[in-house]
PDB file of C-alpha atoms in Angstrom:
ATOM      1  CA  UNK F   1     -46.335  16.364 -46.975  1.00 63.00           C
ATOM      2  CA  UNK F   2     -43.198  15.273 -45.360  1.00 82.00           C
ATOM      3  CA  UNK F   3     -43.452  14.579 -41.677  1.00 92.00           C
ATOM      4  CA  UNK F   4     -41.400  12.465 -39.177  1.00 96.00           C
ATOM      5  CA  UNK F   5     -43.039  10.976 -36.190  1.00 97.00           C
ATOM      6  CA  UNK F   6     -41.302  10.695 -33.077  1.00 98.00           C
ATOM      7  CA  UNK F   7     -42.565   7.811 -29.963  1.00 97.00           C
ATOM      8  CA  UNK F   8     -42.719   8.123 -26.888  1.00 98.00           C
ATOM      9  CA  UNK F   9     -42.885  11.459 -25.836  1.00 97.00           C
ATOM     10  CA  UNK F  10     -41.266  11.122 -22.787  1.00 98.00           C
ATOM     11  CA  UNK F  11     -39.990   8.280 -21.322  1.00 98.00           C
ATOM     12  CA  UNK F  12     -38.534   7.531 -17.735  1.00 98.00           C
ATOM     13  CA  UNK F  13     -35.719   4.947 -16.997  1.00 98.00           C
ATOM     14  CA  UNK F  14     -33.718   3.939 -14.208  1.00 98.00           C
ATOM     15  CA  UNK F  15     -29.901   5.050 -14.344  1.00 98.00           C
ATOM     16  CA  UNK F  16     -27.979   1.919 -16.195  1.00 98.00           C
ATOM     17  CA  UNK F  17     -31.178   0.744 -17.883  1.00 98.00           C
ATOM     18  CA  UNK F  18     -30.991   1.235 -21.896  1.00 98.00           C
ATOM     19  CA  UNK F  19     -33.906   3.700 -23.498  1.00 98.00           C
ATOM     20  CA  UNK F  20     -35.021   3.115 -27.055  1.00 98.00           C
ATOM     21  CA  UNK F  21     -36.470   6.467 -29.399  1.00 98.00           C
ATOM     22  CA  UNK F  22     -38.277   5.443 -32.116  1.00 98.00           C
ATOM     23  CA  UNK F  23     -39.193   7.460 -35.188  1.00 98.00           C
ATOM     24  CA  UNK F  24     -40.886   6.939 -38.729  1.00 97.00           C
ATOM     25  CA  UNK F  25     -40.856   8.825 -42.006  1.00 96.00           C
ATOM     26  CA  UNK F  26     -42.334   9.623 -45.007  1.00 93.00           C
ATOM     27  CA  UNK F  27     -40.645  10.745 -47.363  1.00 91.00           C
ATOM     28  CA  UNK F  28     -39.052   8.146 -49.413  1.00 90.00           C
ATOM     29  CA  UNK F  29     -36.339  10.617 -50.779  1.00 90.00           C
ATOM     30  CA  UNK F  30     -34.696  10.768 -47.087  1.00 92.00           C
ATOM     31  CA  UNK F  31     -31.395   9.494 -47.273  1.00 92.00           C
ATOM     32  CA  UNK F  32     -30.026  11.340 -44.214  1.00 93.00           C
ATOM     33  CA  UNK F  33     -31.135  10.799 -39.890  1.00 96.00           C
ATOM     34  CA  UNK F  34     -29.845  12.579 -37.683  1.00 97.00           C
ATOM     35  CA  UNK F  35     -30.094  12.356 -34.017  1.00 98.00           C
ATOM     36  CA  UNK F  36     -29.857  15.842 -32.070  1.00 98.00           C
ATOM     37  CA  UNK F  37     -29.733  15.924 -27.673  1.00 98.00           C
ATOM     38  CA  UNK F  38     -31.107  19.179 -26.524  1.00 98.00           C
ATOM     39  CA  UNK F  39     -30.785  20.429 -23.242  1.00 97.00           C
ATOM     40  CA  UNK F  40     -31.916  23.018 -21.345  1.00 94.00           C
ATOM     41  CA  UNK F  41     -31.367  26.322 -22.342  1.00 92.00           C
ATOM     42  CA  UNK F  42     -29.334  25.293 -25.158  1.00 95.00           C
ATOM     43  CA  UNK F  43     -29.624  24.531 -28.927  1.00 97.00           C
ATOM     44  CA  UNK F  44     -30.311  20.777 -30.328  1.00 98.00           C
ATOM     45  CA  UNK F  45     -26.539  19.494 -30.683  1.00 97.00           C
ATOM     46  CA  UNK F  46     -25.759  16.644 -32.836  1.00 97.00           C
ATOM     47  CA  UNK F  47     -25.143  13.423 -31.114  1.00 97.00           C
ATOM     48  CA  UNK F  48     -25.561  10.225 -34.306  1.00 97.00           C
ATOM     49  CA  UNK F  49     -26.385  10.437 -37.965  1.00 96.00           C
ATOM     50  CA  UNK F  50     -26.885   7.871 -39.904  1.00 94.00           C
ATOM     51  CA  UNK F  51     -26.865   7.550 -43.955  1.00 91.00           C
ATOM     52  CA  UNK F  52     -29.550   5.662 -46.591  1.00 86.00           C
ATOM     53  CA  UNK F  53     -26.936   3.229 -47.014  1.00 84.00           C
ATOM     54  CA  UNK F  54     -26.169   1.991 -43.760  1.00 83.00           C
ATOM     55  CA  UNK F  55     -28.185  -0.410 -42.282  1.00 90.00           C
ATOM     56  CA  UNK F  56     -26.775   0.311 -38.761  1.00 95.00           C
ATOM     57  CA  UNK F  57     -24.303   2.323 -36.673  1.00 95.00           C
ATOM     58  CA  UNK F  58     -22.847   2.982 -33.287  1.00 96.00           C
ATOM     59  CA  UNK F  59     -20.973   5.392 -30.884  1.00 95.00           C
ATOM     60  CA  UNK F  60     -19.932   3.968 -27.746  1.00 96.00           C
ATOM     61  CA  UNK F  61     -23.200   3.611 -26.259  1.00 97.00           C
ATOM     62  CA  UNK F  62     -24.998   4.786 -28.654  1.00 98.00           C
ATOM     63  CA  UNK F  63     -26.312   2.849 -31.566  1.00 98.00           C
ATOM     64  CA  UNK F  64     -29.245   4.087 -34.463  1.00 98.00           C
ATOM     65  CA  UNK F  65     -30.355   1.555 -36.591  1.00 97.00           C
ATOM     66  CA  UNK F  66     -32.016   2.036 -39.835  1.00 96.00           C
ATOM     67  CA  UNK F  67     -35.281  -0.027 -41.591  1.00 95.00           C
ATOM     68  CA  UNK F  68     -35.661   2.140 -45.307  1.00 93.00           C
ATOM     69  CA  UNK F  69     -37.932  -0.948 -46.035  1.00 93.00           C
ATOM     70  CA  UNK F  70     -40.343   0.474 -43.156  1.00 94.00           C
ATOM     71  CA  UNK F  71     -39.204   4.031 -43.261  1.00 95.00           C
ATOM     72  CA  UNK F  72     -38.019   3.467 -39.390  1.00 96.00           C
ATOM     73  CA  UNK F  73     -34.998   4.442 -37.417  1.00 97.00           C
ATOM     74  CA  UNK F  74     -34.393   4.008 -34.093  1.00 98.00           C
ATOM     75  CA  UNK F  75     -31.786   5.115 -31.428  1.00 98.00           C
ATOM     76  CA  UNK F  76     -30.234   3.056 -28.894  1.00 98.00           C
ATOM     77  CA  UNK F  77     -28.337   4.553 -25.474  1.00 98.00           C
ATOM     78  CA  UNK F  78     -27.216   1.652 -23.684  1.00 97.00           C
ATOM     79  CA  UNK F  79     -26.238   1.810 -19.728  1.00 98.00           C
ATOM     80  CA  UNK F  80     -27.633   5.323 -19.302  1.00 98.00           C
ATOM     81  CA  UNK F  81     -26.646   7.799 -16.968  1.00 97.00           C
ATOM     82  CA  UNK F  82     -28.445  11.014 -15.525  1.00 96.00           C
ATOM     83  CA  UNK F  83     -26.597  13.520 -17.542  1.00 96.00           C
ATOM     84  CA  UNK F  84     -28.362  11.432 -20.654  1.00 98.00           C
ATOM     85  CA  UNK F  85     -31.350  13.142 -19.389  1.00 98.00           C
ATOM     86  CA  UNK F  86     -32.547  15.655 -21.948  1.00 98.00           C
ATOM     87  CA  UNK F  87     -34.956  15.963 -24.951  1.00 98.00           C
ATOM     88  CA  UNK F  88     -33.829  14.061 -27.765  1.00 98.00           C
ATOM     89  CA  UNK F  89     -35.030  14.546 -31.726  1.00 98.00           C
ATOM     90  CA  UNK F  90     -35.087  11.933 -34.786  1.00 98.00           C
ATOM     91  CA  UNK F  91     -34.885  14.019 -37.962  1.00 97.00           C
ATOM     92  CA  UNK F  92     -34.501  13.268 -41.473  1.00 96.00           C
ATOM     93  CA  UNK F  93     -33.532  15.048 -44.779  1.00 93.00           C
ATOM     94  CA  UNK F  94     -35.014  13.656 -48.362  1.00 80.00           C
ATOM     95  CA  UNK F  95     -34.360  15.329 -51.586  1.00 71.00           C
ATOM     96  CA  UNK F  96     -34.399  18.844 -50.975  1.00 77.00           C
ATOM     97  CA  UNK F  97     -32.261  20.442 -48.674  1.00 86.00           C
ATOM     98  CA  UNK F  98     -34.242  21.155 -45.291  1.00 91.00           C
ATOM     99  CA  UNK F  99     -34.257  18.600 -41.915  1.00 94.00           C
ATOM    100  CA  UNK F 100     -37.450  17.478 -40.839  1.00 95.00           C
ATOM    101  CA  UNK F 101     -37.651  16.979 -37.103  1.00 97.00           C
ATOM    102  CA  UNK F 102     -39.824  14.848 -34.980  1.00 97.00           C
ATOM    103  CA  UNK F 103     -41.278  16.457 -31.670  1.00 97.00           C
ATOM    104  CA  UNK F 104     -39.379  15.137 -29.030  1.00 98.00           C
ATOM    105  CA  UNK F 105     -38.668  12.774 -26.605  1.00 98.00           C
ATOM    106  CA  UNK F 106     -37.966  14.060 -22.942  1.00 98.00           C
ATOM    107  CA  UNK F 107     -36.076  11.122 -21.906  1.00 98.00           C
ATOM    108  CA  UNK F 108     -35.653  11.456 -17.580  1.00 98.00           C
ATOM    109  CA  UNK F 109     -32.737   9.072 -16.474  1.00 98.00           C
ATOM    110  CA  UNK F 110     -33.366   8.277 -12.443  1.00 96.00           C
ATOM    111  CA  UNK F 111     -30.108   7.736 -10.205  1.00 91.00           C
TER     112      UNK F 111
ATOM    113  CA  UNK Q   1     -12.750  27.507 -33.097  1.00 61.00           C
ATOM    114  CA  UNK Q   2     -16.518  29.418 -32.227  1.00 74.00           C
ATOM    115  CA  UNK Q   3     -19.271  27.544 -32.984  1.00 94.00           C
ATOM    116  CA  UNK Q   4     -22.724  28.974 -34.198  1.00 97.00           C
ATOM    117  CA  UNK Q   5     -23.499  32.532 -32.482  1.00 97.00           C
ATOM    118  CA  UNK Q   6     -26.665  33.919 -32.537  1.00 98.00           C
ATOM    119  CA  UNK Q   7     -28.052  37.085 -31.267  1.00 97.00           C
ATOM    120  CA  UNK Q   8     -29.853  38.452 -29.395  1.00 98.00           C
ATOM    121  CA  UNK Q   9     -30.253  36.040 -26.496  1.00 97.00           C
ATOM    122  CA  UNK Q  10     -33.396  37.558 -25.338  1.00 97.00           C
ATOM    123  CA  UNK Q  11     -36.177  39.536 -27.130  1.00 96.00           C
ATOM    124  CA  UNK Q  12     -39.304  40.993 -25.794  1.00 98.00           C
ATOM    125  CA  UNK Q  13     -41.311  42.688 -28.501  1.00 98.00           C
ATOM    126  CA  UNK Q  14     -45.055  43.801 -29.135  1.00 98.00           C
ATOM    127  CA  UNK Q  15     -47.506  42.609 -31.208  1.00 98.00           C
ATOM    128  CA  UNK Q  16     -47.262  44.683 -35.136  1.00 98.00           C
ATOM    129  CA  UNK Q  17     -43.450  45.408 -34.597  1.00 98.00           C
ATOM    130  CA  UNK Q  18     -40.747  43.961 -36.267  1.00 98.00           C
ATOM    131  CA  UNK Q  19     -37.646  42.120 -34.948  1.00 98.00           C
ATOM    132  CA  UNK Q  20     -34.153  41.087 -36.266  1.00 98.00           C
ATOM    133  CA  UNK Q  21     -32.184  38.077 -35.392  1.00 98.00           C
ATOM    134  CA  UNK Q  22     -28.702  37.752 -36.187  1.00 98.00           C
ATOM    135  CA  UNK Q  23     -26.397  34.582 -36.648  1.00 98.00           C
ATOM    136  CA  UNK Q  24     -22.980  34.025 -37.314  1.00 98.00           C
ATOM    137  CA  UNK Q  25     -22.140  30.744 -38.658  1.00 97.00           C
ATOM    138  CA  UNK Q  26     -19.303  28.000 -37.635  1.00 96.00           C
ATOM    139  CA  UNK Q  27     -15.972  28.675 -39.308  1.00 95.00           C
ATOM    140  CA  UNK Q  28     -15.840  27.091 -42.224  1.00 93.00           C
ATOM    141  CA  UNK Q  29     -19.589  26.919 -43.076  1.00 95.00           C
ATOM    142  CA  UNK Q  30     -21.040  28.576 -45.724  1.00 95.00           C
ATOM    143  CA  UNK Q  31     -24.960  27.841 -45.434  1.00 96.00           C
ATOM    144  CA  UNK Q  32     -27.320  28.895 -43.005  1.00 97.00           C
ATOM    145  CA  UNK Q  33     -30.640  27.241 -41.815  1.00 97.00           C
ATOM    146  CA  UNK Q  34     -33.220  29.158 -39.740  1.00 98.00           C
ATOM    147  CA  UNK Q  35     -35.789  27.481 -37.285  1.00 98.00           C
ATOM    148  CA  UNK Q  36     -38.408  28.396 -35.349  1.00 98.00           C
ATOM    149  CA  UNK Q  37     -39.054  26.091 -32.517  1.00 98.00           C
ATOM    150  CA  UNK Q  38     -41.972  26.698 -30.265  1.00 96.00           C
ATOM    151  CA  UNK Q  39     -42.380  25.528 -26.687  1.00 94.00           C
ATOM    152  CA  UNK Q  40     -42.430  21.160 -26.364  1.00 93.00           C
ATOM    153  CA  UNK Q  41     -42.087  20.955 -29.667  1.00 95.00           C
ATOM    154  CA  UNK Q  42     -39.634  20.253 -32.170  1.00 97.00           C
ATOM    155  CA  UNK Q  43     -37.606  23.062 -34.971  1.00 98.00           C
ATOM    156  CA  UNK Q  44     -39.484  23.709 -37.634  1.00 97.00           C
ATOM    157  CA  UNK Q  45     -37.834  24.881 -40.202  1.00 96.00           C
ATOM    158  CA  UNK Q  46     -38.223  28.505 -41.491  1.00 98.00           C
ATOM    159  CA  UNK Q  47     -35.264  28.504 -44.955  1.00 97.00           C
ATOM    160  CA  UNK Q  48     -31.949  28.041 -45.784  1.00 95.00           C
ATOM    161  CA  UNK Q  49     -29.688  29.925 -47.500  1.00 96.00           C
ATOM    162  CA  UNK Q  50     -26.892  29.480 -49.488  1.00 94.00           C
ATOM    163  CA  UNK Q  51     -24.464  31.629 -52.065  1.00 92.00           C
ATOM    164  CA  UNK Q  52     -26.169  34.997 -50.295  1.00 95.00           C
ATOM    165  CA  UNK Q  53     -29.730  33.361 -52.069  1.00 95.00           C
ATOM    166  CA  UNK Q  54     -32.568  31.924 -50.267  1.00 95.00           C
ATOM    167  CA  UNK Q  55     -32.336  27.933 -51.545  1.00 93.00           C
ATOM    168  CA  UNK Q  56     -35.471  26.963 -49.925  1.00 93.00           C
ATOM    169  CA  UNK Q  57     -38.423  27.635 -47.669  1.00 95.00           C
ATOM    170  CA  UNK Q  58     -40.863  25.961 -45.163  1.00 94.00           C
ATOM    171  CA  UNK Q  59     -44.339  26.640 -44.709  1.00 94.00           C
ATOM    172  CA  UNK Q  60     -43.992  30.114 -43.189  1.00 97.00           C
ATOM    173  CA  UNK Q  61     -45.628  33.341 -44.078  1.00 97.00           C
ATOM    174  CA  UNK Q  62     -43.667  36.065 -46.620  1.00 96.00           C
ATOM    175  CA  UNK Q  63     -43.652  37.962 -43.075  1.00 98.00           C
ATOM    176  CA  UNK Q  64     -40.487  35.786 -42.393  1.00 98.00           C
ATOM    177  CA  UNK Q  65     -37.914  37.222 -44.654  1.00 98.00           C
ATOM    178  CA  UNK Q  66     -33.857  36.419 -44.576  1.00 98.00           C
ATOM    179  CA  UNK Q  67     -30.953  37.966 -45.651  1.00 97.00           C
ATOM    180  CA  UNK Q  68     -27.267  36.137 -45.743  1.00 98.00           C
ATOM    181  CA  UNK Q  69     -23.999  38.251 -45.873  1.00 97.00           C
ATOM    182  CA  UNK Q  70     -20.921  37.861 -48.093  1.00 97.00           C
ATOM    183  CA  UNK Q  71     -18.966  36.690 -44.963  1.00 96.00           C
ATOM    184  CA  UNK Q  72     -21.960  33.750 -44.678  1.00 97.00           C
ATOM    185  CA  UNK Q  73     -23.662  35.530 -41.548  1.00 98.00           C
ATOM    186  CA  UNK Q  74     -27.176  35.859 -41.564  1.00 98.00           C
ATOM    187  CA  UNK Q  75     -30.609  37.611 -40.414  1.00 98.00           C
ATOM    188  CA  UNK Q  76     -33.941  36.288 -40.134  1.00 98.00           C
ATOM    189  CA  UNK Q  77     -36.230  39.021 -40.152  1.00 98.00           C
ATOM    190  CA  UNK Q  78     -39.986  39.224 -38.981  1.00 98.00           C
ATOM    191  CA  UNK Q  79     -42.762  41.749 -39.337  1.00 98.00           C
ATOM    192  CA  UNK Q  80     -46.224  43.005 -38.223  1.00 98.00           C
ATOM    193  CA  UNK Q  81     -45.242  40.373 -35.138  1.00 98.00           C
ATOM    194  CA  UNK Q  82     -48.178  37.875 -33.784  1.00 98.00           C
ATOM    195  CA  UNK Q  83     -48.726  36.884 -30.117  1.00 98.00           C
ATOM    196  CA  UNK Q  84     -48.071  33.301 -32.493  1.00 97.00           C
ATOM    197  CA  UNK Q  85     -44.676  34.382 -33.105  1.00 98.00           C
ATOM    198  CA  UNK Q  86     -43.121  34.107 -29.823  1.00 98.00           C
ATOM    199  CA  UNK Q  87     -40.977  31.174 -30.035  1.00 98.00           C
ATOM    200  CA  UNK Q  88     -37.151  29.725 -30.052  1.00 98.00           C
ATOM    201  CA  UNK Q  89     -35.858  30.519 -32.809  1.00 98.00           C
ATOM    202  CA  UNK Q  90     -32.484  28.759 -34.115  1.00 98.00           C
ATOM    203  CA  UNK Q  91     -29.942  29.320 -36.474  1.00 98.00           C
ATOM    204  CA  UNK Q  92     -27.919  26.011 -38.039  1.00 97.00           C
ATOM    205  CA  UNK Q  93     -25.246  26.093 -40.478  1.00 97.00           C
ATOM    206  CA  UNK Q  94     -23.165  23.596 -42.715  1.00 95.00           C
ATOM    207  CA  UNK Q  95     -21.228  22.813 -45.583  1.00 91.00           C
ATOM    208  CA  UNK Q  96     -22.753  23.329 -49.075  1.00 75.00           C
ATOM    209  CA  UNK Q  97     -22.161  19.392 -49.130  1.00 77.00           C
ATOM    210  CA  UNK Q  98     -24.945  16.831 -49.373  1.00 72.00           C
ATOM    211  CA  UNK Q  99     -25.892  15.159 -46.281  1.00 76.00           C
ATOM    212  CA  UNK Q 100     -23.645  17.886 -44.072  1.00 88.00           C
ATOM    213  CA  UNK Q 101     -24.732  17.985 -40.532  1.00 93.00           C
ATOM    214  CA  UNK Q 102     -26.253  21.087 -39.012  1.00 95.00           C
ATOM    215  CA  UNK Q 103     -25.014  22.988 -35.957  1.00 97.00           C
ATOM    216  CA  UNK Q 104     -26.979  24.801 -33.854  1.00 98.00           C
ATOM    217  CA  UNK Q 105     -26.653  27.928 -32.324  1.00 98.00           C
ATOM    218  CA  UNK Q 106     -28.159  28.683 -28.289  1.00 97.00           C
ATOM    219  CA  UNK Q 107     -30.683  30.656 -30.293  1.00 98.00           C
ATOM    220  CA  UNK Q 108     -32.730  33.731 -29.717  1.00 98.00           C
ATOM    221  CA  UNK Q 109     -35.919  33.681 -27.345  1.00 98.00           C
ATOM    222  CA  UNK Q 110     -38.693  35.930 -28.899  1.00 98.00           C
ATOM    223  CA  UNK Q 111     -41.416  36.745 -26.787  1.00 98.00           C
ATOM    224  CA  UNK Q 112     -44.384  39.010 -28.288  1.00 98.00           C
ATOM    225  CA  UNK Q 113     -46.736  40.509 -25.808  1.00 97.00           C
TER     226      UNK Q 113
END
């Protein structure tokens, strides 16, 4: 079935260090990754989404990039500060209309 | 301009009853999504619904049933409760659109004893 796989699980950086998420997919109908920061207490909120059609894109210091080839995406927080830390989630939609989401990566951003 | 709003915040309920959660969608939104997300782990999704019909489901039992309102809100409704059930559970809504983001509500903590 369709399942999205989310690495590392948590991951530990030092404040102005960059942190990588990587995720895979299996569905080759996806055409849709979304990026969502959850913190405590709260719902996931949308932070990056990226289309089939775009290889790459970024947000200030935030950048996903896009491999349909592999069926991997990736996201990218460059210079990262502590109120980056949170639990982040890859997901992606294929052909039907529901989001897949990967389980999480509890990203901890040291001062 | 309110975002998502779900309710309630907080549920304590026992095993075999049933519980209602309630969402109200972003202005301008017209589909809902329901989630269930339990603890470390990421939403899985529950259905959607769309035009006041459910559009599509995940792998959850016919104990999970939905409703959605002619003014787009929606309830997510769940019987003969499991100790299982006690979860996160998230409302999202968007545009009808392909490819339209979700947004989350805060969502509703169930906890079945």
């Amino acid at each position: 079935g369709e399942n999205v796989e989310q690495h590392p699980s948590t991951l530990s950086v030092q404040e102005g260090d960059s942190a990588v998420i990587k995720c895979t997919y299996s569905d080759s109908a996806s055409n849709y990754f979304p990026w969502y920061k959850q913190e405590l207490g709260k719902g996931p909120q949308l932070i990056i989404d990226i289309r089939s059609n775009v290889g790459e894109k970024k947000d200030q210091r935030i950048a996903v990039t896009l491999n349909k080839t592999a069926k991997h995406f990736s996201l990218h927080i460059t210079e990262t500060q502590p109120e980056d830390s949170a639990v982040y989630f890859c997901a992606a939609r294929g052909g039907g209309f529901k989001t897949i989401f990967g389980a999480g990566t509890r990203l901890f951003v040291k001062a | 301009d309110a975002g998502v709003t779900q309710s309630p915040t907080h549920l304590i309920k026992t095993r075999g009853q049933q519980v209602t959660l309630r969402c109200s969608p972003k202005s301008g939104h017209d589909t809902v999504s329901w989630y269930q997300q339990a603890l470390g782990q990421g939403p899985q999704f529950i259905f959607q619904y769309y035009e006041e019909e459910e559009r599509q489901r995940g792998n959850f039992p016919d104990r999970f049933s939905g409703h959605q309102f002619p003014n787009y809100s929606s309830e997510l409704n769940v019987n003969a409760l499991l100790l299982g059930d006690s979860a996160l559970y998230l409302c999202a809504s968007s545009t009808g659109q392909d490819n339209s983001p979700l947004h989350f509500g805060n969502g509703t903590r169930l906890t079945v004893t």
